[in-house]
PDB file of C-alpha atoms in Angstrom:
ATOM      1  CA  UNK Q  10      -6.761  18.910 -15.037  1.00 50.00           C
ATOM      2  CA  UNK Q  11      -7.434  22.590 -13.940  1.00 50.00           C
ATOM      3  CA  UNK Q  12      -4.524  24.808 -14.753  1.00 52.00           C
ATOM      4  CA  UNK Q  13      -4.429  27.921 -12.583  1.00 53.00           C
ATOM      5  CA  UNK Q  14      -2.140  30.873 -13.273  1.00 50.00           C
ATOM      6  CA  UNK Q  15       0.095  29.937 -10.191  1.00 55.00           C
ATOM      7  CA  UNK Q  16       0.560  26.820 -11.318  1.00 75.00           C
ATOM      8  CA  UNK Q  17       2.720  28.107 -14.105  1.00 84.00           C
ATOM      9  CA  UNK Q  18       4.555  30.027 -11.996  1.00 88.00           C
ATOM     10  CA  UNK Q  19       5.741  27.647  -9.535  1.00 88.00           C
ATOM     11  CA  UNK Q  20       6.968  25.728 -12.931  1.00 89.00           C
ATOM     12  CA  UNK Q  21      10.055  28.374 -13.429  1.00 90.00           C
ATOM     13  CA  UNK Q  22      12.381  26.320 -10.681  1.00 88.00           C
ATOM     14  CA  UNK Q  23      11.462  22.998 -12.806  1.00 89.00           C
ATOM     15  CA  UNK Q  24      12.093  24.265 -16.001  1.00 90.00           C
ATOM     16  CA  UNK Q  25      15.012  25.847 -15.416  1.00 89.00           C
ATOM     17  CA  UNK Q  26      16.331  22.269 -14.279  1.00 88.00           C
ATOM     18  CA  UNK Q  27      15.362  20.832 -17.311  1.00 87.00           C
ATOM     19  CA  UNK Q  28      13.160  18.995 -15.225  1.00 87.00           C
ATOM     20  CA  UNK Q  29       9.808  19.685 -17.359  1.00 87.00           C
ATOM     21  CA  UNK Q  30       9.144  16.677 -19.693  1.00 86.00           C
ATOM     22  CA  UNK Q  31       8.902  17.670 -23.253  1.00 82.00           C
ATOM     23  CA  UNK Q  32       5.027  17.552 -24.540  1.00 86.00           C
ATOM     24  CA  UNK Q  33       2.258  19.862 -23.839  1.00 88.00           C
ATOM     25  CA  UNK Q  34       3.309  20.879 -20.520  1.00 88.00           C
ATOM     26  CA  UNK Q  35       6.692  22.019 -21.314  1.00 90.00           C
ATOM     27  CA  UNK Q  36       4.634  24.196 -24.349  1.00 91.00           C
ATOM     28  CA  UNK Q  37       2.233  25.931 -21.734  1.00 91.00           C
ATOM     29  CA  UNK Q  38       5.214  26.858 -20.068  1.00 91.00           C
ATOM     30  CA  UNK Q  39       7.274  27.919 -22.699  1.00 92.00           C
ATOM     31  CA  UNK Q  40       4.496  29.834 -24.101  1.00 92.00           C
ATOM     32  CA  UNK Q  41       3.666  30.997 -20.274  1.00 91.00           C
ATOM     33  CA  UNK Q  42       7.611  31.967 -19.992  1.00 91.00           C
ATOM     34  CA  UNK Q  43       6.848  34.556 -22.709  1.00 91.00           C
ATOM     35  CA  UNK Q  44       3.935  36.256 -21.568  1.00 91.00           C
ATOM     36  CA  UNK Q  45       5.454  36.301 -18.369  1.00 91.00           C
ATOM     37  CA  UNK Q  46       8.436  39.069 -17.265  1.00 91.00           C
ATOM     38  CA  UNK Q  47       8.401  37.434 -13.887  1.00 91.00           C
ATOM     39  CA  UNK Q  48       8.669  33.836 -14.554  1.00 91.00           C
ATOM     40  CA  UNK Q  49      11.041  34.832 -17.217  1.00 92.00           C
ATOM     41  CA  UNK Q  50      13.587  37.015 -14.562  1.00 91.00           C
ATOM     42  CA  UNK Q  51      13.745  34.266 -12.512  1.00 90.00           C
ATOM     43  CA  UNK Q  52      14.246  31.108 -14.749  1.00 92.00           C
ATOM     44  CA  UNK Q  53      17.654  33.721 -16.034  1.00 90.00           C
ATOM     45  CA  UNK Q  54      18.321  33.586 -12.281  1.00 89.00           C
ATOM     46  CA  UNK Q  55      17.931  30.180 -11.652  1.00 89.00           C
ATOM     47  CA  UNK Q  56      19.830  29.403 -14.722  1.00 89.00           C
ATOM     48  CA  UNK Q  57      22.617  31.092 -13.248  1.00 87.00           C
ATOM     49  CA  UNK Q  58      22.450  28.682 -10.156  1.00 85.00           C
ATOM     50  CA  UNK Q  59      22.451  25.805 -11.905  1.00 85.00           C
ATOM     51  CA  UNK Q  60      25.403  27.101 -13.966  1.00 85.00           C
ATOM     52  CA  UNK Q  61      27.398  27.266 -10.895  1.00 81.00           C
ATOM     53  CA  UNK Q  62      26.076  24.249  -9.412  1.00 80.00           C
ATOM     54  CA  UNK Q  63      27.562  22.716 -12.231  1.00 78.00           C
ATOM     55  CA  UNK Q  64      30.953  24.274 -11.500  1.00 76.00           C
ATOM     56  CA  UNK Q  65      30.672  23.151  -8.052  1.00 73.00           C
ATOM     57  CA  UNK Q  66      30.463  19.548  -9.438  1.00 71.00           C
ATOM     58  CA  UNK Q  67      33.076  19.347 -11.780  1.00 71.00           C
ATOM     59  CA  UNK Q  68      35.928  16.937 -10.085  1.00 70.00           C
ATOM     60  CA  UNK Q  69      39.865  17.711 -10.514  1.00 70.00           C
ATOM     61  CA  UNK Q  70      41.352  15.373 -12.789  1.00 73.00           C
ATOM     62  CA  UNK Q  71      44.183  12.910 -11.211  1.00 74.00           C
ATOM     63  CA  UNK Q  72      47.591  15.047 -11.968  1.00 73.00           C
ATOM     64  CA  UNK Q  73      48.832  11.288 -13.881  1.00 80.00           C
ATOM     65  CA  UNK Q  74      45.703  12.274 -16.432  1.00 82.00           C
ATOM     66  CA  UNK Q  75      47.764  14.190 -18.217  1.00 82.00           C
ATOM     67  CA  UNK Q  76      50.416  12.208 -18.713  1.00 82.00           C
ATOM     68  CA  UNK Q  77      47.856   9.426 -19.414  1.00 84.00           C
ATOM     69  CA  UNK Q  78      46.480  11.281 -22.180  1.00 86.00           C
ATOM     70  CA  UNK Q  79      49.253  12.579 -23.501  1.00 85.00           C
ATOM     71  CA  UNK Q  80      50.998   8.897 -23.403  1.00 85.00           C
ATOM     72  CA  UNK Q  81      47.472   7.558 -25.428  1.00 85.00           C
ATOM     73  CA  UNK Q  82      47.667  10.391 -28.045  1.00 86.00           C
ATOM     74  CA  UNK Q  83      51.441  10.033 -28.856  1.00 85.00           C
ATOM     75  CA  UNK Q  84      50.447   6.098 -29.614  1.00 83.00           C
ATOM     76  CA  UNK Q  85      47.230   6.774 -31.516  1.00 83.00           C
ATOM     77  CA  UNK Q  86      46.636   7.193 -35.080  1.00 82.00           C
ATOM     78  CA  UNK Q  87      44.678  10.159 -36.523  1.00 81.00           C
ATOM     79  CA  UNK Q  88      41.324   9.666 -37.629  1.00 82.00           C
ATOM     80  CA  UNK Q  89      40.334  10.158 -41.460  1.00 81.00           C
ATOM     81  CA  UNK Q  90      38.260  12.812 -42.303  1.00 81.00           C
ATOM     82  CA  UNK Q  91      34.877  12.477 -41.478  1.00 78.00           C
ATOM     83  CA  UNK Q  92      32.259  11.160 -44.015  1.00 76.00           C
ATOM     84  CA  UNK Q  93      28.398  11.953 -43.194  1.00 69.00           C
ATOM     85  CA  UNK Q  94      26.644   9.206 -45.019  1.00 67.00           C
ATOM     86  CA  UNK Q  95      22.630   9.668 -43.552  1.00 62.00           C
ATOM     87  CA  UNK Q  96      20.703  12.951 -42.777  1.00 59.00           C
ATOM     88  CA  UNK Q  97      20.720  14.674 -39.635  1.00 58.00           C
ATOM     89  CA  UNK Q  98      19.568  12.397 -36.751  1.00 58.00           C
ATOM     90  CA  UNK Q  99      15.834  13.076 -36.230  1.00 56.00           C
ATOM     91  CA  UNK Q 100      14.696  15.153 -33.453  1.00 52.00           C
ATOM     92  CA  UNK Q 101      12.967  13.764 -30.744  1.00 52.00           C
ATOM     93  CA  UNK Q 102      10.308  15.031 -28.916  1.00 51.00           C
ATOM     94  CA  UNK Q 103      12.390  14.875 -25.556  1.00 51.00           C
ATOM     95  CA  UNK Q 104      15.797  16.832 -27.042  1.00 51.00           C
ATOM     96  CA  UNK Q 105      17.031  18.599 -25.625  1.00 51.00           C
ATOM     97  CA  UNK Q 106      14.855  18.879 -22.731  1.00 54.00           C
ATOM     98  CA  UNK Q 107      15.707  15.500 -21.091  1.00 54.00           C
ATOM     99  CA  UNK Q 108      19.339  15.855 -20.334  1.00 56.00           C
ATOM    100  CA  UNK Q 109      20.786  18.236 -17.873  1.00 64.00           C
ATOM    101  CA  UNK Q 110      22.957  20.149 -20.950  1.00 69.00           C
ATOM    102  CA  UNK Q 111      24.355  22.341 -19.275  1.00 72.00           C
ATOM    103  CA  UNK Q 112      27.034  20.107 -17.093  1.00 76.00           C
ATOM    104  CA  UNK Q 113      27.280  17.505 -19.939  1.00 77.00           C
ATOM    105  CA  UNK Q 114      28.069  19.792 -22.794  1.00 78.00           C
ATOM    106  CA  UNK Q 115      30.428  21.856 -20.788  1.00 77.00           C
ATOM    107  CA  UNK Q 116      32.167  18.606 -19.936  1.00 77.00           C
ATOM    108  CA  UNK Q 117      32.450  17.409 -23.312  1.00 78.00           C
ATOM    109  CA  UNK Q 118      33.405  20.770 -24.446  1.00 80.00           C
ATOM    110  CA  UNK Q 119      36.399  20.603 -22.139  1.00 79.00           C
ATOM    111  CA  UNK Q 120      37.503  17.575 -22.832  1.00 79.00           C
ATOM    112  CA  UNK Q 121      37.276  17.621 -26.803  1.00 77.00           C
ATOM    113  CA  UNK Q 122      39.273  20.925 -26.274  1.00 78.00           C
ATOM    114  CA  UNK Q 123      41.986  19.551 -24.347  1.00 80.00           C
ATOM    115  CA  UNK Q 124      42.179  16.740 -26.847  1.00 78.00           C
ATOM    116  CA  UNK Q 125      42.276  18.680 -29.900  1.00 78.00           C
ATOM    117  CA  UNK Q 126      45.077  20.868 -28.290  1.00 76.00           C
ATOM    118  CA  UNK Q 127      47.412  18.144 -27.202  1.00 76.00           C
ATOM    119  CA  UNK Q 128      46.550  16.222 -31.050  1.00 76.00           C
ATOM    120  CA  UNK Q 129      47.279  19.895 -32.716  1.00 75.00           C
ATOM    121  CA  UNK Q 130      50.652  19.618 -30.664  1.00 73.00           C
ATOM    122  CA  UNK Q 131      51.921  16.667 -31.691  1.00 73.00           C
ATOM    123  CA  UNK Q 132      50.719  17.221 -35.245  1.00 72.00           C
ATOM    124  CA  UNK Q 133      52.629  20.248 -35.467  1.00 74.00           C
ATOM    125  CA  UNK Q 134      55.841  19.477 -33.805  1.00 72.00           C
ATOM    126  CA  UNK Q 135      56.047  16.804 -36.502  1.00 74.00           C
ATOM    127  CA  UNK Q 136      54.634  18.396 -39.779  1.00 76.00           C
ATOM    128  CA  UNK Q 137      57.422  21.391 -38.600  1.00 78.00           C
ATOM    129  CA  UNK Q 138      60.096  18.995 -38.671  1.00 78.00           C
ATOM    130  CA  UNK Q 139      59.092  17.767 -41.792  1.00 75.00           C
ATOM    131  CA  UNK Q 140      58.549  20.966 -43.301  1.00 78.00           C
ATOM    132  CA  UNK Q 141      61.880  21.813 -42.613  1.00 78.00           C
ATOM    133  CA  UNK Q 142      63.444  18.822 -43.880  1.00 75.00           C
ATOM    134  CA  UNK Q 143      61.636  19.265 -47.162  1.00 74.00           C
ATOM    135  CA  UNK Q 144      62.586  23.024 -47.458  1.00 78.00           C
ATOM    136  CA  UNK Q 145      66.497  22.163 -46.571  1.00 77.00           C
ATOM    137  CA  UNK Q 146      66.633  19.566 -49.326  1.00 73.00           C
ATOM    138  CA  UNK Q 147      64.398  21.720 -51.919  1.00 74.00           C
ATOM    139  CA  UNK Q 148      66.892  24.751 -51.002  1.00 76.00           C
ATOM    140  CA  UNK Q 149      69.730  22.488 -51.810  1.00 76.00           C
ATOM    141  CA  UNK Q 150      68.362  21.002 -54.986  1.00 75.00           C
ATOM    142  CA  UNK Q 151      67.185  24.748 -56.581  1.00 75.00           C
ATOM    143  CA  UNK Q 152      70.827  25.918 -55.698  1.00 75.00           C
ATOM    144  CA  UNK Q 153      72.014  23.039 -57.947  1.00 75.00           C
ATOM    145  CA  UNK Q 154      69.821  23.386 -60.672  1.00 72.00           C
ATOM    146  CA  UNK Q 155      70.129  26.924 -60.941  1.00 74.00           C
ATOM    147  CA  UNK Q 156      74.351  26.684 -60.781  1.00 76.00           C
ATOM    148  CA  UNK Q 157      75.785  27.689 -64.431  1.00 76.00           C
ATOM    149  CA  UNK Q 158      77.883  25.161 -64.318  1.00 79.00           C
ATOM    150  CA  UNK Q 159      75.847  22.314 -64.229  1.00 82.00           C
ATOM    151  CA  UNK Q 160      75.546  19.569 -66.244  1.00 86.00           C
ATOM    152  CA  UNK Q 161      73.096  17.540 -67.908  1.00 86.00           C
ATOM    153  CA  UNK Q 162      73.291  13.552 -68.278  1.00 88.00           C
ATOM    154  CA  UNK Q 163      70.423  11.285 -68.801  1.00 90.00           C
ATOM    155  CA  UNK Q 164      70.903   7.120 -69.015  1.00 91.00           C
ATOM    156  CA  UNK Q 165      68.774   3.975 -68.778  1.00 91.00           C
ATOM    157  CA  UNK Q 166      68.614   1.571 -66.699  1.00 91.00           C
ATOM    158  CA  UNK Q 167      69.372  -2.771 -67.548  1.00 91.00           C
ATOM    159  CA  UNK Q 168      65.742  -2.910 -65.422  1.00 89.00           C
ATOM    160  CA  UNK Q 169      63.987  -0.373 -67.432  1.00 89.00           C
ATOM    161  CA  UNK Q 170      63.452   3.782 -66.654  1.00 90.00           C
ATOM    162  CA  UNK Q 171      65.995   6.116 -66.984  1.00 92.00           C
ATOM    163  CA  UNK Q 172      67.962   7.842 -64.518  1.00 92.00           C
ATOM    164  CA  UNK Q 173      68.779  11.991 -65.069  1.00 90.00           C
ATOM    165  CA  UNK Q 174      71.783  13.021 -63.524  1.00 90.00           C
ATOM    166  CA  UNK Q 175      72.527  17.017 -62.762  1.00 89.00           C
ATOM    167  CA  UNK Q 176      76.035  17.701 -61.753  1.00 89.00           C
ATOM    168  CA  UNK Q 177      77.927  19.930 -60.529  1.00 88.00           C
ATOM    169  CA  UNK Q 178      81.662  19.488 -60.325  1.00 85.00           C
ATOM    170  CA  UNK Q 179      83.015  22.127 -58.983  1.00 85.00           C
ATOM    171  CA  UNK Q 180      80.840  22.008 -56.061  1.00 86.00           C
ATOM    172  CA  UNK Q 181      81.215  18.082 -56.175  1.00 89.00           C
ATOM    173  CA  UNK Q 182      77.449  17.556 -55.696  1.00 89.00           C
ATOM    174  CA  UNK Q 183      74.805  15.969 -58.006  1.00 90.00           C
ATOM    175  CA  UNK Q 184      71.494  15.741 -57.861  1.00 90.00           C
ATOM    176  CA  UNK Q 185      69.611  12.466 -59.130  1.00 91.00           C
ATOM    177  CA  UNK Q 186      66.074  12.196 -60.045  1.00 89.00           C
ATOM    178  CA  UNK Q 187      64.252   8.748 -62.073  1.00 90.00           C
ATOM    179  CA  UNK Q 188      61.498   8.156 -64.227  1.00 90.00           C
ATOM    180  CA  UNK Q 189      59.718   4.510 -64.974  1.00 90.00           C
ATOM    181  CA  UNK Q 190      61.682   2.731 -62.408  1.00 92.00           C
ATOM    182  CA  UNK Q 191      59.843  -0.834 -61.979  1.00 92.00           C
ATOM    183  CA  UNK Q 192      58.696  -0.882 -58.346  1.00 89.00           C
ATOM    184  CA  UNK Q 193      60.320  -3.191 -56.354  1.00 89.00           C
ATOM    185  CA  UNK Q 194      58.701  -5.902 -54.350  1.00 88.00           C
ATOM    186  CA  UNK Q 195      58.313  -5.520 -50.536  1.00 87.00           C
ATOM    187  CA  UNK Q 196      61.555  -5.585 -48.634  1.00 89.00           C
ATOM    188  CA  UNK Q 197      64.055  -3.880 -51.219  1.00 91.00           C
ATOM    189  CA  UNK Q 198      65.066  -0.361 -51.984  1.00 92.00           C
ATOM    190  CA  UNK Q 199      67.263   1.577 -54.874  1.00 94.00           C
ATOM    191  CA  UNK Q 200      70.296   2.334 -53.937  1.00 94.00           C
ATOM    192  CA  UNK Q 201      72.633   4.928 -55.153  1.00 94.00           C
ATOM    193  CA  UNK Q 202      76.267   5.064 -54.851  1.00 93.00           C
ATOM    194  CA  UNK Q 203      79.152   6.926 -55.806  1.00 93.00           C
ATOM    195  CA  UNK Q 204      81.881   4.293 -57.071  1.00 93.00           C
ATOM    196  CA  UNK Q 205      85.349   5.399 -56.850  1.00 91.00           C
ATOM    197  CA  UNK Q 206      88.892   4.134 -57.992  1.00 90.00           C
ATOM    198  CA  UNK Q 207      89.539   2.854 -54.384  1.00 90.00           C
ATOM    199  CA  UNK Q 208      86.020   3.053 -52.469  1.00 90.00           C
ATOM    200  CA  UNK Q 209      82.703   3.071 -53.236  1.00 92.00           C
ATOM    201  CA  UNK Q 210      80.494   5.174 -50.979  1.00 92.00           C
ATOM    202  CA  UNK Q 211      76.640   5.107 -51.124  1.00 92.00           C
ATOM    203  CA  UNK Q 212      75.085   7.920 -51.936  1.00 92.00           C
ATOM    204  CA  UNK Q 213      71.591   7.395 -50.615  1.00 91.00           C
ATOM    205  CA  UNK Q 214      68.359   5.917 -51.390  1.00 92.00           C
ATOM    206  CA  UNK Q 215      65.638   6.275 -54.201  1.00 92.00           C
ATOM    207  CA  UNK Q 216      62.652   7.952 -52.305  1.00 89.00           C
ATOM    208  CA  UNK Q 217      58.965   6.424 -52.767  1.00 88.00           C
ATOM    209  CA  UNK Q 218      58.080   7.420 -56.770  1.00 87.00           C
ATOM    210  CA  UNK Q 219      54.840   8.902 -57.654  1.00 84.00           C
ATOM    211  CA  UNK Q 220      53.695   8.175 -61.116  1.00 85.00           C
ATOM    212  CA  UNK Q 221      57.034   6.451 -61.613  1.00 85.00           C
ATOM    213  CA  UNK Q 222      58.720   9.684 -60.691  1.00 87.00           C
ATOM    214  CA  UNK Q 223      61.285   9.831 -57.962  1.00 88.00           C
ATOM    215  CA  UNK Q 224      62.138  13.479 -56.265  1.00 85.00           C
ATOM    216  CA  UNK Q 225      65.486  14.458 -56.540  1.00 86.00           C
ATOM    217  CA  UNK Q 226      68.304  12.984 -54.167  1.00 89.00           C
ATOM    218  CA  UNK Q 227      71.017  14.900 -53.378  1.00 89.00           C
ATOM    219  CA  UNK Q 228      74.657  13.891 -53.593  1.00 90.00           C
ATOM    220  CA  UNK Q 229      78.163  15.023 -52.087  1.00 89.00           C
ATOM    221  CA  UNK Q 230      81.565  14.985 -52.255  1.00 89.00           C
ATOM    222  CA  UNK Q 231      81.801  14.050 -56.003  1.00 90.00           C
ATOM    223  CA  UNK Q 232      85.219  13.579 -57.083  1.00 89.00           C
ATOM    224  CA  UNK Q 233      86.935  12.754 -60.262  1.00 90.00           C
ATOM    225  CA  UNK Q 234      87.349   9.384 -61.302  1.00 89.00           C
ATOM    226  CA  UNK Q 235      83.652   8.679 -59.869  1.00 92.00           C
ATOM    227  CA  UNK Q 236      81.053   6.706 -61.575  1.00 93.00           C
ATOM    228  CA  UNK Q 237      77.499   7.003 -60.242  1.00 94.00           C
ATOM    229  CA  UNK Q 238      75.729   3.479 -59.889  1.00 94.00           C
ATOM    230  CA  UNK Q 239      72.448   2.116 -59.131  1.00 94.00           C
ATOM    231  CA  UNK Q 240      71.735  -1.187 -57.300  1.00 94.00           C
ATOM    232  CA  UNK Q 241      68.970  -3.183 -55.637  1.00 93.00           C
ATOM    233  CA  UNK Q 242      69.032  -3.485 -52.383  1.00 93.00           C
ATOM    234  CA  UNK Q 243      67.860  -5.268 -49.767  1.00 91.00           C
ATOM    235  CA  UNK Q 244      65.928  -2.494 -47.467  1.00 85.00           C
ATOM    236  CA  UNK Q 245      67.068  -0.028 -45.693  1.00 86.00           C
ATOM    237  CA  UNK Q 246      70.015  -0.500 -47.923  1.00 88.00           C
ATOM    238  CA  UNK Q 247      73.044  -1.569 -47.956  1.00 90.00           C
ATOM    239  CA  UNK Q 248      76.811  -0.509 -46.990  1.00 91.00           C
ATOM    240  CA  UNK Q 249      78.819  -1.340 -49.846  1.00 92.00           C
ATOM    241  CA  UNK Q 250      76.284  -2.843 -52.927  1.00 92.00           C
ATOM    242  CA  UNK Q 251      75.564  -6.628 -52.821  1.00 92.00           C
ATOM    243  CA  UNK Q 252      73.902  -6.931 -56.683  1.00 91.00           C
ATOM    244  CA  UNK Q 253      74.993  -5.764 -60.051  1.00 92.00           C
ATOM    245  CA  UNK Q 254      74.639  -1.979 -60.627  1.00 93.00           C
ATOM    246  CA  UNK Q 255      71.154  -1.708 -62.925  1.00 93.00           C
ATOM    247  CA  UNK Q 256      73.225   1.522 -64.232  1.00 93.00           C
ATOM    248  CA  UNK Q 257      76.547   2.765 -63.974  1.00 93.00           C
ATOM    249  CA  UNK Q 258      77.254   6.347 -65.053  1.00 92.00           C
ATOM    250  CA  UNK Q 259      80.810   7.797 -65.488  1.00 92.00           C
ATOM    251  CA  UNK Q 260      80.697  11.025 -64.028  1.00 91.00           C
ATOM    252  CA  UNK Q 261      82.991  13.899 -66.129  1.00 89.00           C
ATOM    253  CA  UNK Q 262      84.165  15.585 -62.861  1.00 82.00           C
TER     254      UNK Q 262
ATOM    255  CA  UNK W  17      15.571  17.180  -4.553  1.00 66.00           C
ATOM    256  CA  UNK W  18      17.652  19.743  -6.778  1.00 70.00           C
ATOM    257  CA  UNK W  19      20.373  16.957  -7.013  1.00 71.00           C
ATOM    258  CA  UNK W  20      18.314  14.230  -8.692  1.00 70.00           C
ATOM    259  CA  UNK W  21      16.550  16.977 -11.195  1.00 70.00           C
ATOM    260  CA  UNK W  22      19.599  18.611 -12.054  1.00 73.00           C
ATOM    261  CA  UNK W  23      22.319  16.364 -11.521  1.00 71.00           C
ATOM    262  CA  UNK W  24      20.255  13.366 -11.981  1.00 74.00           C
ATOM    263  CA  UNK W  25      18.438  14.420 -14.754  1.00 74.00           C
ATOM    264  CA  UNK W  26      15.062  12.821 -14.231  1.00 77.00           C
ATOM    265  CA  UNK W  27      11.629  15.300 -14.632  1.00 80.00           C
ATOM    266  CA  UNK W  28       9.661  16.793 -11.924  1.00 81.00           C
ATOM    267  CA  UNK W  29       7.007  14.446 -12.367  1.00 82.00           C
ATOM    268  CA  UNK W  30       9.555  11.475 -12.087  1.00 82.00           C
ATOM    269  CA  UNK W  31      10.633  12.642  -8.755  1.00 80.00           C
ATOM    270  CA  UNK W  32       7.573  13.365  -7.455  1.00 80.00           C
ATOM    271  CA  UNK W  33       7.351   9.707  -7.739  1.00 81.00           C
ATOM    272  CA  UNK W  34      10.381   8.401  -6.717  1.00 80.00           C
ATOM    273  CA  UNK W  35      10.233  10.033  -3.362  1.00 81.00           C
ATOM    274  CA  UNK W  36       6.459  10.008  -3.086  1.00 83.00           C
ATOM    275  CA  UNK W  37       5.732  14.059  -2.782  1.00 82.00           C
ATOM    276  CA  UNK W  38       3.299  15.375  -4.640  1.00 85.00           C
ATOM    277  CA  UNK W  39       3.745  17.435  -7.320  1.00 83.00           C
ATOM    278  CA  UNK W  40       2.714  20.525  -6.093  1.00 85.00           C
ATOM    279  CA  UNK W  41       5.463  20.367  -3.566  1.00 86.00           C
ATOM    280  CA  UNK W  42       7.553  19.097  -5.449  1.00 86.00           C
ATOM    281  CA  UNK W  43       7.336  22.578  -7.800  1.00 87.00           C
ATOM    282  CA  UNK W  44       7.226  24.621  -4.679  1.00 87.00           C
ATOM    283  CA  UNK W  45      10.330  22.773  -3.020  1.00 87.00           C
ATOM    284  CA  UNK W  46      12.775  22.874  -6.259  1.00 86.00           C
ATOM    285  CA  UNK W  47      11.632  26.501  -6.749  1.00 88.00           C
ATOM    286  CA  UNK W  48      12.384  27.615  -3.225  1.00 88.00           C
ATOM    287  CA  UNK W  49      15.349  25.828  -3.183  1.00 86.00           C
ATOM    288  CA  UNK W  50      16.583  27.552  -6.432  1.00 86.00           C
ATOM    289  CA  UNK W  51      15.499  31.151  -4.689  1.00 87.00           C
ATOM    290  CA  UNK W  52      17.540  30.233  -1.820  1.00 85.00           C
ATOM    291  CA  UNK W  53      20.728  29.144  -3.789  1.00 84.00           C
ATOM    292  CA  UNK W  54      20.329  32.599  -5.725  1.00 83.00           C
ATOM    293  CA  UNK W  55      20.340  34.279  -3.111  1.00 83.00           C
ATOM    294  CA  UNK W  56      23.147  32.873  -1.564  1.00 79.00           C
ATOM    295  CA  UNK W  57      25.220  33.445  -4.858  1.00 76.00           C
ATOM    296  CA  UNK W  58      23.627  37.019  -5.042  1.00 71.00           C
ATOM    297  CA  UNK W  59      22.584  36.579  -8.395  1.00 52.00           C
ATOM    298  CA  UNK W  60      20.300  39.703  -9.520  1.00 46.00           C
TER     299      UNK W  60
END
């Protein structure tokens, strides 16, 4: 084949299309390209065109998209981080001269943005709420512990672990914390509850231990004459306690 | 010609083929086209 100076010229509209198969020729151009101010001004022009010839393809979404999308995220689950287990994928000879790019990874851009956006939304709205259950509670819970008048009782349970009670009286609330509680099987929950001389009242349920360790539940309206038990229940708990307390505290309010 | 390049993503050469133009027109014809569309867009 004779190659002729024009003939890498009238390459430019090609290669700007991406339409120059990668090998040899698409070298002799590129190496052409930049030797070559002219060639080079108007592959930057043509680039431009088919920049906005890719805008002039782009298709409105259906207005129910949204709400599709929206509808699917709300329903799915997050994915786990992401774990690369082999190498970079090789390079090909043809990447990343073989696809039109310039639609396709705008495109995919686009939609990984929108996406990530609505995913971020929903993430946040309900890590906030959490967040400011957990700082209510903690709030609660520091005010207690720090109160001068508090007081200190510790007791074990008939099923093992042991149970440390802070109280407060004058503020009638307690906070309750456990250590090397057995974990239940499936289907039942510890249950705490504030037995009175004529009513017993629950006061809430053991939250999930780590390392045997249950955070601190908080308690209120303490009175005297109360004795703080501990039952197992079947989940989510019970309104007045079905089994024999696993430990009953007298409370000196 | 620009929409089964661009859009369509096959090569020059593969079009040339498809709708039996040789390749030297081919070049010329996407080029032109290109020039045109600039223009049009008044692109510098």
């Amino acid at each position: 084949m004779r190659f002729l100076r024009h003939d890498m010229h009238s390459l430019s509209g090609a290669y700007a299309l991406d339409a120059i198969e990668g090998g040899s020729e698409l070298d002799r151009f590129t190496r052409h390209l930049s030797r070559c101010a002219s060639c080079a001004s108007e592959v930057r022009g043509f680039r431009e065109v088919a920049t906005a010839l890719a805008f002039a393809a782009t298709a409105e979404p259906p207005s129910e998209l949204r709400d599709r999308v929206l509808a699917a995220a709300a329903r799915t689950r997050q994915l786990p981080p992401e774990v690369r287990t082999h190498a970079r994928p090789r390079r090909t000879r043809a990447w990343p001269h073989k696809v039109p790019w310039v639609p396709w990874l705008s495109g995919v851009v686009a939609t990984a943005s929108i996406v990530v956006a609505v995913l971020f939304g929903f993430a946040q709205a309900h890590t906030q709420q959490e967040l400011d259950q957990a700082r209510a509670v903690n709030q609660a819970i520091s005010l207690l512990l720090s109160s001068p008048q508090a007081t200190l009782l510790s007791h074990s349970t008939t099923k093992g672990g042991v149970a440390t009670v802070v109280l407060v009286a004058d503020r009638h609330e307690l906070a309750v914390i456990t250590n090397g509680l057995p974990a239940l099987s499936a289907g039942k929950v510890y249950q705490l509850w504030l037995i009175g001389k004529t009513k017993t009242v629950s006061a809430g349920l053991l939250p999930p231990a780590t390392a045997g360790r249950t955070p601190a539940v908080l308690a209120s309206g303490v009175v005297k004459g109360d004795t703080l038990g501990l039952t197992v229940e079947p989940a989510p708990g019970s309104i007045q306690p079905t089994t024999k307390p696993i430990l009953a505290l007298p409370l000196p309010v | 010609m620009i929409t089964l390049t661009y859009y369509g993503g096959y090569s020059y050469r593969q079009v040339s083929d498809l709708l039996k133009v040789t390749l030297g027109a081919i070049k010329t014809r996407i080029r032109d086209g290109l020039i045109r569309m600039r223009d049009c867009l008044g692109v510098s």
